[in-house]
Coordinates of C-alpha atoms in Angstrom, one line a residue:
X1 CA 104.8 106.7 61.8
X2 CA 104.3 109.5 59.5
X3 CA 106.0 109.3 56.3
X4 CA 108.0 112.4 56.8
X5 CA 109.4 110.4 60.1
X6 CA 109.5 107.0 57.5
X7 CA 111.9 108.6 55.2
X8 CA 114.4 110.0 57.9
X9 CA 114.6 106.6 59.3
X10 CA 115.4 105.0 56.4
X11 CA 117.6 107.7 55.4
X12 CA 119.2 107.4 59.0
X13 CA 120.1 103.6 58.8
X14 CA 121.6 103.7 55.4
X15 CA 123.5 106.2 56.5
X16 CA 124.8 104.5 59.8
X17 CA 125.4 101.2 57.6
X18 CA 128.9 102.9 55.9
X19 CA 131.5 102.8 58.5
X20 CA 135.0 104.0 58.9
X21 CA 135.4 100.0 58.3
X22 CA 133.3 100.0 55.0
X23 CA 134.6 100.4 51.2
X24 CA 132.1 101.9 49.1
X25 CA 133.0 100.8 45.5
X26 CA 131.1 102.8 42.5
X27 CA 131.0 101.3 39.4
X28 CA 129.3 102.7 36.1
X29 CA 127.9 100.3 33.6
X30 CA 127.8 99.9 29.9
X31 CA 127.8 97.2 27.2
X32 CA 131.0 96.2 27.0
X33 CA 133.6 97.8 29.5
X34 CA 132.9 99.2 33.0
X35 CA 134.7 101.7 35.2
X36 CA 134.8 101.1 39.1
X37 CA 136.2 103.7 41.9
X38 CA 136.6 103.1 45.5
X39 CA 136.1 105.4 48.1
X40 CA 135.0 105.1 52.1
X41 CA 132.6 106.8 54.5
X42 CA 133.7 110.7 53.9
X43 CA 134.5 110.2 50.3
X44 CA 138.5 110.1 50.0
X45 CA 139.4 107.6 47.3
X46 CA 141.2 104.5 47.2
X47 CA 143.2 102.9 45.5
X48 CA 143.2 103.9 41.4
X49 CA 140.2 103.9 39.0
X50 CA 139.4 100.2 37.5
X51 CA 138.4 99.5 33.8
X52 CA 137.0 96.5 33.9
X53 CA 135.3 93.8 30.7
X54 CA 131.6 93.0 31.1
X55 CA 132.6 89.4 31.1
X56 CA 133.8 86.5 33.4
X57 CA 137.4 87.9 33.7
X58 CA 136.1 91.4 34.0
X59 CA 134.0 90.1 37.2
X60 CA 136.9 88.3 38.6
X61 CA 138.9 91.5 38.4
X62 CA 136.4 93.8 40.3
X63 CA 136.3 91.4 42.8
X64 CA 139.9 90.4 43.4
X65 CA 140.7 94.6 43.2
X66 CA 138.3 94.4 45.9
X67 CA 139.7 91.6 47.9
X68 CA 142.7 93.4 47.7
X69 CA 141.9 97.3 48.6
X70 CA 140.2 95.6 51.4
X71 CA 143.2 94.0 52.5
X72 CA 145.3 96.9 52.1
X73 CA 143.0 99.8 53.8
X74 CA 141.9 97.0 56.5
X75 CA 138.3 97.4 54.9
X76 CA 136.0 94.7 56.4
X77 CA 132.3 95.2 55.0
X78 CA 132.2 96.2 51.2
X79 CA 129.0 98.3 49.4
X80 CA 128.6 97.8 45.8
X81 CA 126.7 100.8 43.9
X82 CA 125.6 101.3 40.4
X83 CA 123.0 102.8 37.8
X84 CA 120.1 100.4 37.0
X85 CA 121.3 101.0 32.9
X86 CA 119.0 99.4 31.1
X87 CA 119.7 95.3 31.5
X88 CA 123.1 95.6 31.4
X89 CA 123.5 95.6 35.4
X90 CA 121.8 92.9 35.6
X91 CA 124.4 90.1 35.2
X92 CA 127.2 91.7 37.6
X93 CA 125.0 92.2 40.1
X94 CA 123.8 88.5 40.3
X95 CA 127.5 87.8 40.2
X96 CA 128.1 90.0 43.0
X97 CA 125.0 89.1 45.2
X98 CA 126.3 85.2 44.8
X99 CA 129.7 86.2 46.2
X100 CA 128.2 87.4 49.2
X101 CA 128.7 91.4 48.5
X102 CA 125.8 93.8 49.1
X103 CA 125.1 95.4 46.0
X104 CA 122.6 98.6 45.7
X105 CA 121.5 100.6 43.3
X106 CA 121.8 104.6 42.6
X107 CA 118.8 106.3 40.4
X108 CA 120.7 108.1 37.3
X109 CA 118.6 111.3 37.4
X110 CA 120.3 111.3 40.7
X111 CA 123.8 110.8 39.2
X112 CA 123.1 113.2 36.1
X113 CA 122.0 116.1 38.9
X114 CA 124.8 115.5 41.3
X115 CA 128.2 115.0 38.9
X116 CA 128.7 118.8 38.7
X117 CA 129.6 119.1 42.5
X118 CA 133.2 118.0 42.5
X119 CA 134.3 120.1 39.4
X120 CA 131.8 122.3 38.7
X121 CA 131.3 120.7 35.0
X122 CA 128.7 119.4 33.0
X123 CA 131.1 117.5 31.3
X124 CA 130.0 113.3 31.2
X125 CA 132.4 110.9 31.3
X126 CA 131.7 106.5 32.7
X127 CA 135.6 107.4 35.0
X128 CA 133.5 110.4 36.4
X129 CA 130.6 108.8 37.0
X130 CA 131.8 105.8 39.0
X131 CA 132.7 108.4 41.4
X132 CA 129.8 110.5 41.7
X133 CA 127.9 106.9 42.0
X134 CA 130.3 105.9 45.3
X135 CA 129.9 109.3 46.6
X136 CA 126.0 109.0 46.5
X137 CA 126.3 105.5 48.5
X138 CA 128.4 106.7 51.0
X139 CA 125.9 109.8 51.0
X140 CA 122.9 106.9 51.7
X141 CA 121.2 108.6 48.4
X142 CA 120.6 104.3 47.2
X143 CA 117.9 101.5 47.2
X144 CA 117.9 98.2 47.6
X145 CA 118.9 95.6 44.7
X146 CA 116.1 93.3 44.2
X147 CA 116.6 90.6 41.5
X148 CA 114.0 87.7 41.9
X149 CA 114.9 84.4 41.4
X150 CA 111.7 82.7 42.0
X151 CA 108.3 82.6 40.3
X152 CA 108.3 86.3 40.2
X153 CA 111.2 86.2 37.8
X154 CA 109.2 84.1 35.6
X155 CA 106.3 86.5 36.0
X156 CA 108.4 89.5 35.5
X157 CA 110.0 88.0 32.1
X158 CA 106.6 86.8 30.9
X159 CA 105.5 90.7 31.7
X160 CA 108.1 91.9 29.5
X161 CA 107.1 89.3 26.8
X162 CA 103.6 90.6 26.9
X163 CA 104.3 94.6 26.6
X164 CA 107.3 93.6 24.2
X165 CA 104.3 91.9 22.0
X166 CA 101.8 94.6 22.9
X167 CA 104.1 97.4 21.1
X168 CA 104.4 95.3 18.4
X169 CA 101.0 94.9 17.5
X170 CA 100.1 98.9 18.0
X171 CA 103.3 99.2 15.5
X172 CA 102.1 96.6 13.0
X173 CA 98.4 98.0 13.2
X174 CA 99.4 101.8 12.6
X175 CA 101.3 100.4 9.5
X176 CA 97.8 99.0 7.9
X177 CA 96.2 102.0 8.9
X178 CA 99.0 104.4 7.2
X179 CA 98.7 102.4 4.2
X180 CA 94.9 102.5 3.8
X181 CA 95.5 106.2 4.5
X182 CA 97.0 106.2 1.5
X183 CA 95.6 104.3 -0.7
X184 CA 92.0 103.4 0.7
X185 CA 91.0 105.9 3.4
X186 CA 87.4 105.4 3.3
X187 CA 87.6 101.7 4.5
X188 CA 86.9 102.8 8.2
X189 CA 83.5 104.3 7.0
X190 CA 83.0 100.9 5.8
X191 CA 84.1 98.6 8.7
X192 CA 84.1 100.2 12.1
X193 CA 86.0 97.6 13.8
X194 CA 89.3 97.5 11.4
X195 CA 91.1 94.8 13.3
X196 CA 88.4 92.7 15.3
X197 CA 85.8 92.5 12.7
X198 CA 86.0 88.7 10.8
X199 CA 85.0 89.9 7.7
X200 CA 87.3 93.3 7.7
X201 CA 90.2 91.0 8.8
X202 CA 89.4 88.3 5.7
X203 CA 89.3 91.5 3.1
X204 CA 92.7 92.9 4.4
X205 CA 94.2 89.6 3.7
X206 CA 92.6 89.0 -0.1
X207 CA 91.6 92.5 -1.3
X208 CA 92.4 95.9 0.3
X209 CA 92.9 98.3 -2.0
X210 CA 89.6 100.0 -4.2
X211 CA 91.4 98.2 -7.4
X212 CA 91.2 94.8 -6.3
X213 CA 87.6 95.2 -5.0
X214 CA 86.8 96.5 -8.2
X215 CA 88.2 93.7 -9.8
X216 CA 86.2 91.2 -8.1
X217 CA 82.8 92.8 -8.3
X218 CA 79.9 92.3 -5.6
X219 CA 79.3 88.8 -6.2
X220 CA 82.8 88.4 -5.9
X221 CA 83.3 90.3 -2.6
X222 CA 80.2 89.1 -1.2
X223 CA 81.7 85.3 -1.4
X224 CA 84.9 86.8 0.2
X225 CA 83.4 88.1 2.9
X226 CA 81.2 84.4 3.5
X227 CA 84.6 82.6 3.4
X228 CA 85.3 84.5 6.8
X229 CA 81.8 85.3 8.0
X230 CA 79.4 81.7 8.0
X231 CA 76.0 83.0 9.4
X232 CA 74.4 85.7 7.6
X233 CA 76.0 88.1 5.8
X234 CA 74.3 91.5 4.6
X235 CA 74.4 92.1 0.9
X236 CA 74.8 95.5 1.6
X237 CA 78.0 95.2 3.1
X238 CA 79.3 94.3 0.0
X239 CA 77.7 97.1 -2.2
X240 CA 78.5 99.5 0.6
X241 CA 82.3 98.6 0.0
X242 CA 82.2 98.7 -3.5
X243 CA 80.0 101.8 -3.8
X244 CA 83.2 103.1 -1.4
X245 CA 85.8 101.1 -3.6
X246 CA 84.5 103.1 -6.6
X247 CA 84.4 106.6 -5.0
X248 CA 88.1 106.4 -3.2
X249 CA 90.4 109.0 -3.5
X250 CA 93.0 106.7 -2.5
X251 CA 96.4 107.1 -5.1
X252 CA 95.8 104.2 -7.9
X253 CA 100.5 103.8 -8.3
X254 CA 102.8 101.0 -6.3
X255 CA 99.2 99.3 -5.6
X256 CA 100.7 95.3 -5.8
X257 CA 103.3 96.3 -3.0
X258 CA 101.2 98.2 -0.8
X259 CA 98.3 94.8 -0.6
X260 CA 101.6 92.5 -0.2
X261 CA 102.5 95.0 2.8
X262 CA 99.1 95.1 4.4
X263 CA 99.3 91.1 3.8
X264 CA 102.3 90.6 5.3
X265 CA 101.3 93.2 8.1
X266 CA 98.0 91.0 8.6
X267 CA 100.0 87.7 8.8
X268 CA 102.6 89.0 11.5
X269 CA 99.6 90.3 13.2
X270 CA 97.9 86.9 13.8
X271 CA 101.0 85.5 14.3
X272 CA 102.0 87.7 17.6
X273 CA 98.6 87.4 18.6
X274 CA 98.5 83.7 18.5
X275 CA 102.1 84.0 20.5
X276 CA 100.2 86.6 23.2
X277 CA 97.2 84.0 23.9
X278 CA 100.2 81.2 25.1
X279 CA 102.1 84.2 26.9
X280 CA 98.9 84.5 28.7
X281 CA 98.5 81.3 29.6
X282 CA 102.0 81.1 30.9
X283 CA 101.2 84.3 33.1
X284 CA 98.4 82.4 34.3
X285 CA 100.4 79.4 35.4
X286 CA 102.5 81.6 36.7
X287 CA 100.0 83.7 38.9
X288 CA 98.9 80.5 40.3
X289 CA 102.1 79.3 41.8
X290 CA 102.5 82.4 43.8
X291 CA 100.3 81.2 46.4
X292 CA 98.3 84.3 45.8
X293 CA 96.0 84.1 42.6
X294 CA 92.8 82.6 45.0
X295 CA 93.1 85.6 47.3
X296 CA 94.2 88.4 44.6
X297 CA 91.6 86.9 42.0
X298 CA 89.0 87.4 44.4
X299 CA 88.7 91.2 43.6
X300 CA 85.7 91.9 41.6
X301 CA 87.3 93.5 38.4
X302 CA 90.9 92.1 39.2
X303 CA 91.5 89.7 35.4
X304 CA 94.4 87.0 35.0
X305 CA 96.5 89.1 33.2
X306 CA 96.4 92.2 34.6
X307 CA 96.9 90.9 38.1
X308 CA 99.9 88.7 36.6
X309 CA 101.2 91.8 35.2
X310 CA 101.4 93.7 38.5
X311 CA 103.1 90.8 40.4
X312 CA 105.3 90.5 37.5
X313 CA 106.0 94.8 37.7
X314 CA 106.3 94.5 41.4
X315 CA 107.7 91.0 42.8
X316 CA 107.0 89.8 45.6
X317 CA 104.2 91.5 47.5
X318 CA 104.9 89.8 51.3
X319 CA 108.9 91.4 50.8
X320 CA 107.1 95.2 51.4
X321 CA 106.3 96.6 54.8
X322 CA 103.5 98.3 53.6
X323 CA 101.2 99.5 50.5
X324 CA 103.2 103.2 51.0
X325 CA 106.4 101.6 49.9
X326 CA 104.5 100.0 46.5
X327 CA 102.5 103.0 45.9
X328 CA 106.4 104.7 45.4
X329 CA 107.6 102.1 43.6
X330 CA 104.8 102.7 41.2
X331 CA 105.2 106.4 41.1
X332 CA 102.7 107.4 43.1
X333 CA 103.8 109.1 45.6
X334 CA 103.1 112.8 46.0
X335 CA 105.2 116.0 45.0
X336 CA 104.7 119.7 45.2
X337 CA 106.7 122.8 44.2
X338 CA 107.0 125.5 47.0
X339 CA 108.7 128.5 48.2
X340 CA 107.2 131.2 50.8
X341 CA 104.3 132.2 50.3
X342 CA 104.1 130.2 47.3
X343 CA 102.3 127.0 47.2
X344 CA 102.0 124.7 44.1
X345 CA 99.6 122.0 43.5
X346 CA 100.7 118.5 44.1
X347 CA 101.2 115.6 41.4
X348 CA 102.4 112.5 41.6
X349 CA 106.2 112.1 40.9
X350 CA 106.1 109.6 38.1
X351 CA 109.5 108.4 39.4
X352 CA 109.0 104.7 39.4
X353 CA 107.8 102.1 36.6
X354 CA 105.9 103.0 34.5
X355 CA 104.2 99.9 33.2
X356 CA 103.2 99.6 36.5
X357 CA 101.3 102.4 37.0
X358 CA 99.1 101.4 33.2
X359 CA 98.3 98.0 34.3
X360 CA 96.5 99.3 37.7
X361 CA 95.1 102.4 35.5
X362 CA 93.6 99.6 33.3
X363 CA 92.5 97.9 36.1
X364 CA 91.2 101.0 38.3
X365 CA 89.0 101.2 34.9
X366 CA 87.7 98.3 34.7
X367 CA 87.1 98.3 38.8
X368 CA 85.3 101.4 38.9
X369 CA 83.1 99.6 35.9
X370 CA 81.9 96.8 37.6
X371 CA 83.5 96.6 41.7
X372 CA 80.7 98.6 43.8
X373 CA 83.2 99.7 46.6
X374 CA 85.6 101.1 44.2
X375 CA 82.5 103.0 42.2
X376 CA 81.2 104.0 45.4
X377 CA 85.0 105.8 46.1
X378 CA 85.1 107.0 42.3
X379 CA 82.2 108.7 42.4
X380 CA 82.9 110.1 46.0
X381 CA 86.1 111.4 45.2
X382 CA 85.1 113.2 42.1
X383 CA 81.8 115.3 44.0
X384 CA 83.0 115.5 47.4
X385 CA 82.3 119.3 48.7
X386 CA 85.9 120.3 49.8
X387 CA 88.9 119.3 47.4
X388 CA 86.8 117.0 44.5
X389 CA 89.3 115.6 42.0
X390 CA 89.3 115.3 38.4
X391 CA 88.8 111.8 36.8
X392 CA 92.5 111.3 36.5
X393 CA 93.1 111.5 40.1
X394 CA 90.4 109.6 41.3
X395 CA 91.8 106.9 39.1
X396 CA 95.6 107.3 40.6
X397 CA 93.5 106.7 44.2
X398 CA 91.6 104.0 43.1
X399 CA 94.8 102.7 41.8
X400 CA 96.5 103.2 45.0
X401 CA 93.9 101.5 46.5
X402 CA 94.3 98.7 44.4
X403 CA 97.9 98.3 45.8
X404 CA 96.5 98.6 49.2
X405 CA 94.2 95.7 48.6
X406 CA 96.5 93.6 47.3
X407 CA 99.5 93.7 49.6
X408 CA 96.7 93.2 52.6
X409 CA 95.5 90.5 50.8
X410 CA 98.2 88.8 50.0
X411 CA 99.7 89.4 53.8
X412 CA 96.5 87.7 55.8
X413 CA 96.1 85.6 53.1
X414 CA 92.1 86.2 52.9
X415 CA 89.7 87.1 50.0
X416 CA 87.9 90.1 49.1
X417 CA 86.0 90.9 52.1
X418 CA 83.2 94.4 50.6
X419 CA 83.4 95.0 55.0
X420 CA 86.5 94.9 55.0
X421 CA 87.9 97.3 52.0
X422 CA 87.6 101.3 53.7
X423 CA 88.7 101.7 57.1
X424 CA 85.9 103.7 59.7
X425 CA 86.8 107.2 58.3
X426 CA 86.2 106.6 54.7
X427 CA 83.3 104.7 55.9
X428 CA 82.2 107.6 56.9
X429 CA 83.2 110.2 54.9
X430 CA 81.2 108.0 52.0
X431 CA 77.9 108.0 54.3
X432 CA 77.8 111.2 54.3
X433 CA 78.0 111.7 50.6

């Protein structure tokens, strides 16, 4: 089935799912107080708008409100829609789901580009847009809710954990650079490797700044550097960065708080990453009790984490139909911008997660590095006579052919098979290259 015919279909079912029998309820979400509106199949609304607590009560009172309408109107199947916003949905839903309701979810750029319809209005309100949301159920414009409650939760948390600690470090480690900036912005001539070098490390944490370095001489920072570094350590080293020390046109004013802020930085930094290796390990357990790590692990290039990382983006790889529906959940999916006789280039739509799509760019990296089938396609792609792509999109297909391997993976429940990776068209299409 082409994916044209794909998308009808689906669009088709959801479609015939609301009934003259079905109550569509639309319910916009924020912190505290939600508003719900009730509508069925061609949009004429029931009953009057609800304000509702994002708490126990609150969820009793949608759902007795519910109960009730249904009761009234002689409603006998009930759809639930919201906005994914942010985490807030999150524990509503689950309440929902538990009773027994179907709950789905609308995308907001759909609701931001569809509110104007009924009064021609930009205006924004949460009353207005519980409507717009039922109205865009009932229209079938919704996906599925998919809250995992099994390892993949734990994988999906853990994932969070990771990037959470990830953007910590990148902030922590652009503060110690702003501050050498500042006051000692010729240490990177010194030490390449700012934050992986033992010895660069050991002098952030005791002397940073040209003052200090001064202050302790050559002999002095040549013993610093051994407290850190016990094999041999270059006595030039340590005249290089006091020749540097003595030449810096860092400022020489607030010098004690700017070493305790690089200190401080530099102890937060170990810390998280002490915190990311048992995170990793977690992942790792994690990974393992999917059922799946012996198959998916058998990629060449495929790491721990990474792999961890897209189970924990994803969920459940067997609950797909096939690698089409993951490549759109990632974003990958194609788009193009035509009219007549114009005809735009295509991209990919970027409408999906995000952190998804820089775990298998990460791994497509590392793939095309060391995995000879993926190389093989790389290079193909890239110098192939008709259409050759640029290094960014052979990267989004390699990537897309990462998601291809791992849902059939995970579905037959076989390892990495080099045969078995490009079907007999690609097989030959790289022959001939």
């Amino acid at each position: 089935m082409s994916k044209r015919n794909h998308l009808k279909e689906r669009l088709n079912e959801k479609l015939q799912a609301i009934t003259f029998s079905t109550l569509v309820v639309g319910i916009d979400i924020a912190k505290k107080n939600q508003w719900a509106r009730f509508v069925d199949c061609r949009g004429i609304e029931h009953g009057k708008a609800l304000r509702f607590e994002n708490n126990k009560n609150g969820f009793e009172k949608i759902l007795a409100t519910i109960f009730e309408l249904c009761k009234m109107e002689d409603f006998t199947n009930v759809v639930i829609g919201m906005e994914p916003t942010g985490h807030y949905w999150k524990p509503l839903a689950n309440y929902l789901l538990k009773q027994g309701m179907i709950v789905v979810l609308v995308n907001p750029y759909h609701t931001k580009k569809s509110k104007e319809l009924d009064d021609n209005s930009q205006t924004k309100s949460d009353i207005k847009d519980a409507l717009t949301i039922a109205k865009l159920v009932k229209d079938g414009r919704y996906f599925e809710t998919y809250l995992p409650h099994d390892i993949y939760a734990e994988l999906r948390g853990l994932t969070a954990t990771r990037i959470s600690m990830l953007k910590r470090l990148k902030s922590i480690k652009n503060t110690i650079i702003a501050v050498l900036d500042e006051y000692f912005p010729e240490y990177e001539s010194v030490f390449k490797c700012i934050f992986t070098g033992k010895a660069s490390r050991h002098i952030l944490k005791t002397c940073p700044i040209p003052a200090l370095i001064l202050e302790l001489g050559k002999e002095g920072v040549l013993a610093e550097i051994k407290k850190a570094v016990k094999k041999t350590v270059g006595r030039k080293k340590a005249e290089q960065l006091l020749e540097t020390a003595k030449n810096s046109i860092g400022v020489d004013y607030g010098e004690s708080s700017a070493t305790f802020r690089i200190k401080q930085c530099m102890a937060e930094l170990e810390m998280i990453e002490t915190q990311m290796e048992e995170v990793e390990e977690e992942m790792k357990a994690a990974l393992e009790k999917t059922g799946l790590s012996e198959y998916l692990l058998s990629i060449p290039g495929a790491g721990v984490v990474s792999m961890a990382s897209v189970l924990g983006e994803m969920g459940d790889p067997l609950r797909f139909e096939n690698p089409r529906q993951m490549s759109r959940m990632a974003g990958y999916n194609l788009v193009e911008d035509s009219s007549g006789k114009n005809k735009s280039g295509t991209c990919i739509s970027k409408r999906g997660r995000k952190n998804l799509r820089c775990v298998l760019y990460k791994m497509a990296l590392t793939m095309v590095a060391v995995n000879p089938e993926m190389k093989q396609l790389y290079g193909y792609l890239k110098t192939r006579e008709n259409n050759p792509l640029k290094k960014m999109q052979a990267l989004v297909v390699v990537s897309k052919k990462i998601l291809t391997m791992i849902f059939t993976l995970s579905k037959k429940k076989e390892y990495y098979n080099p045969e078995h990776v490009f079907g007999n068209v690609r097989k030959e299409q790289l022959k001939a290259a």
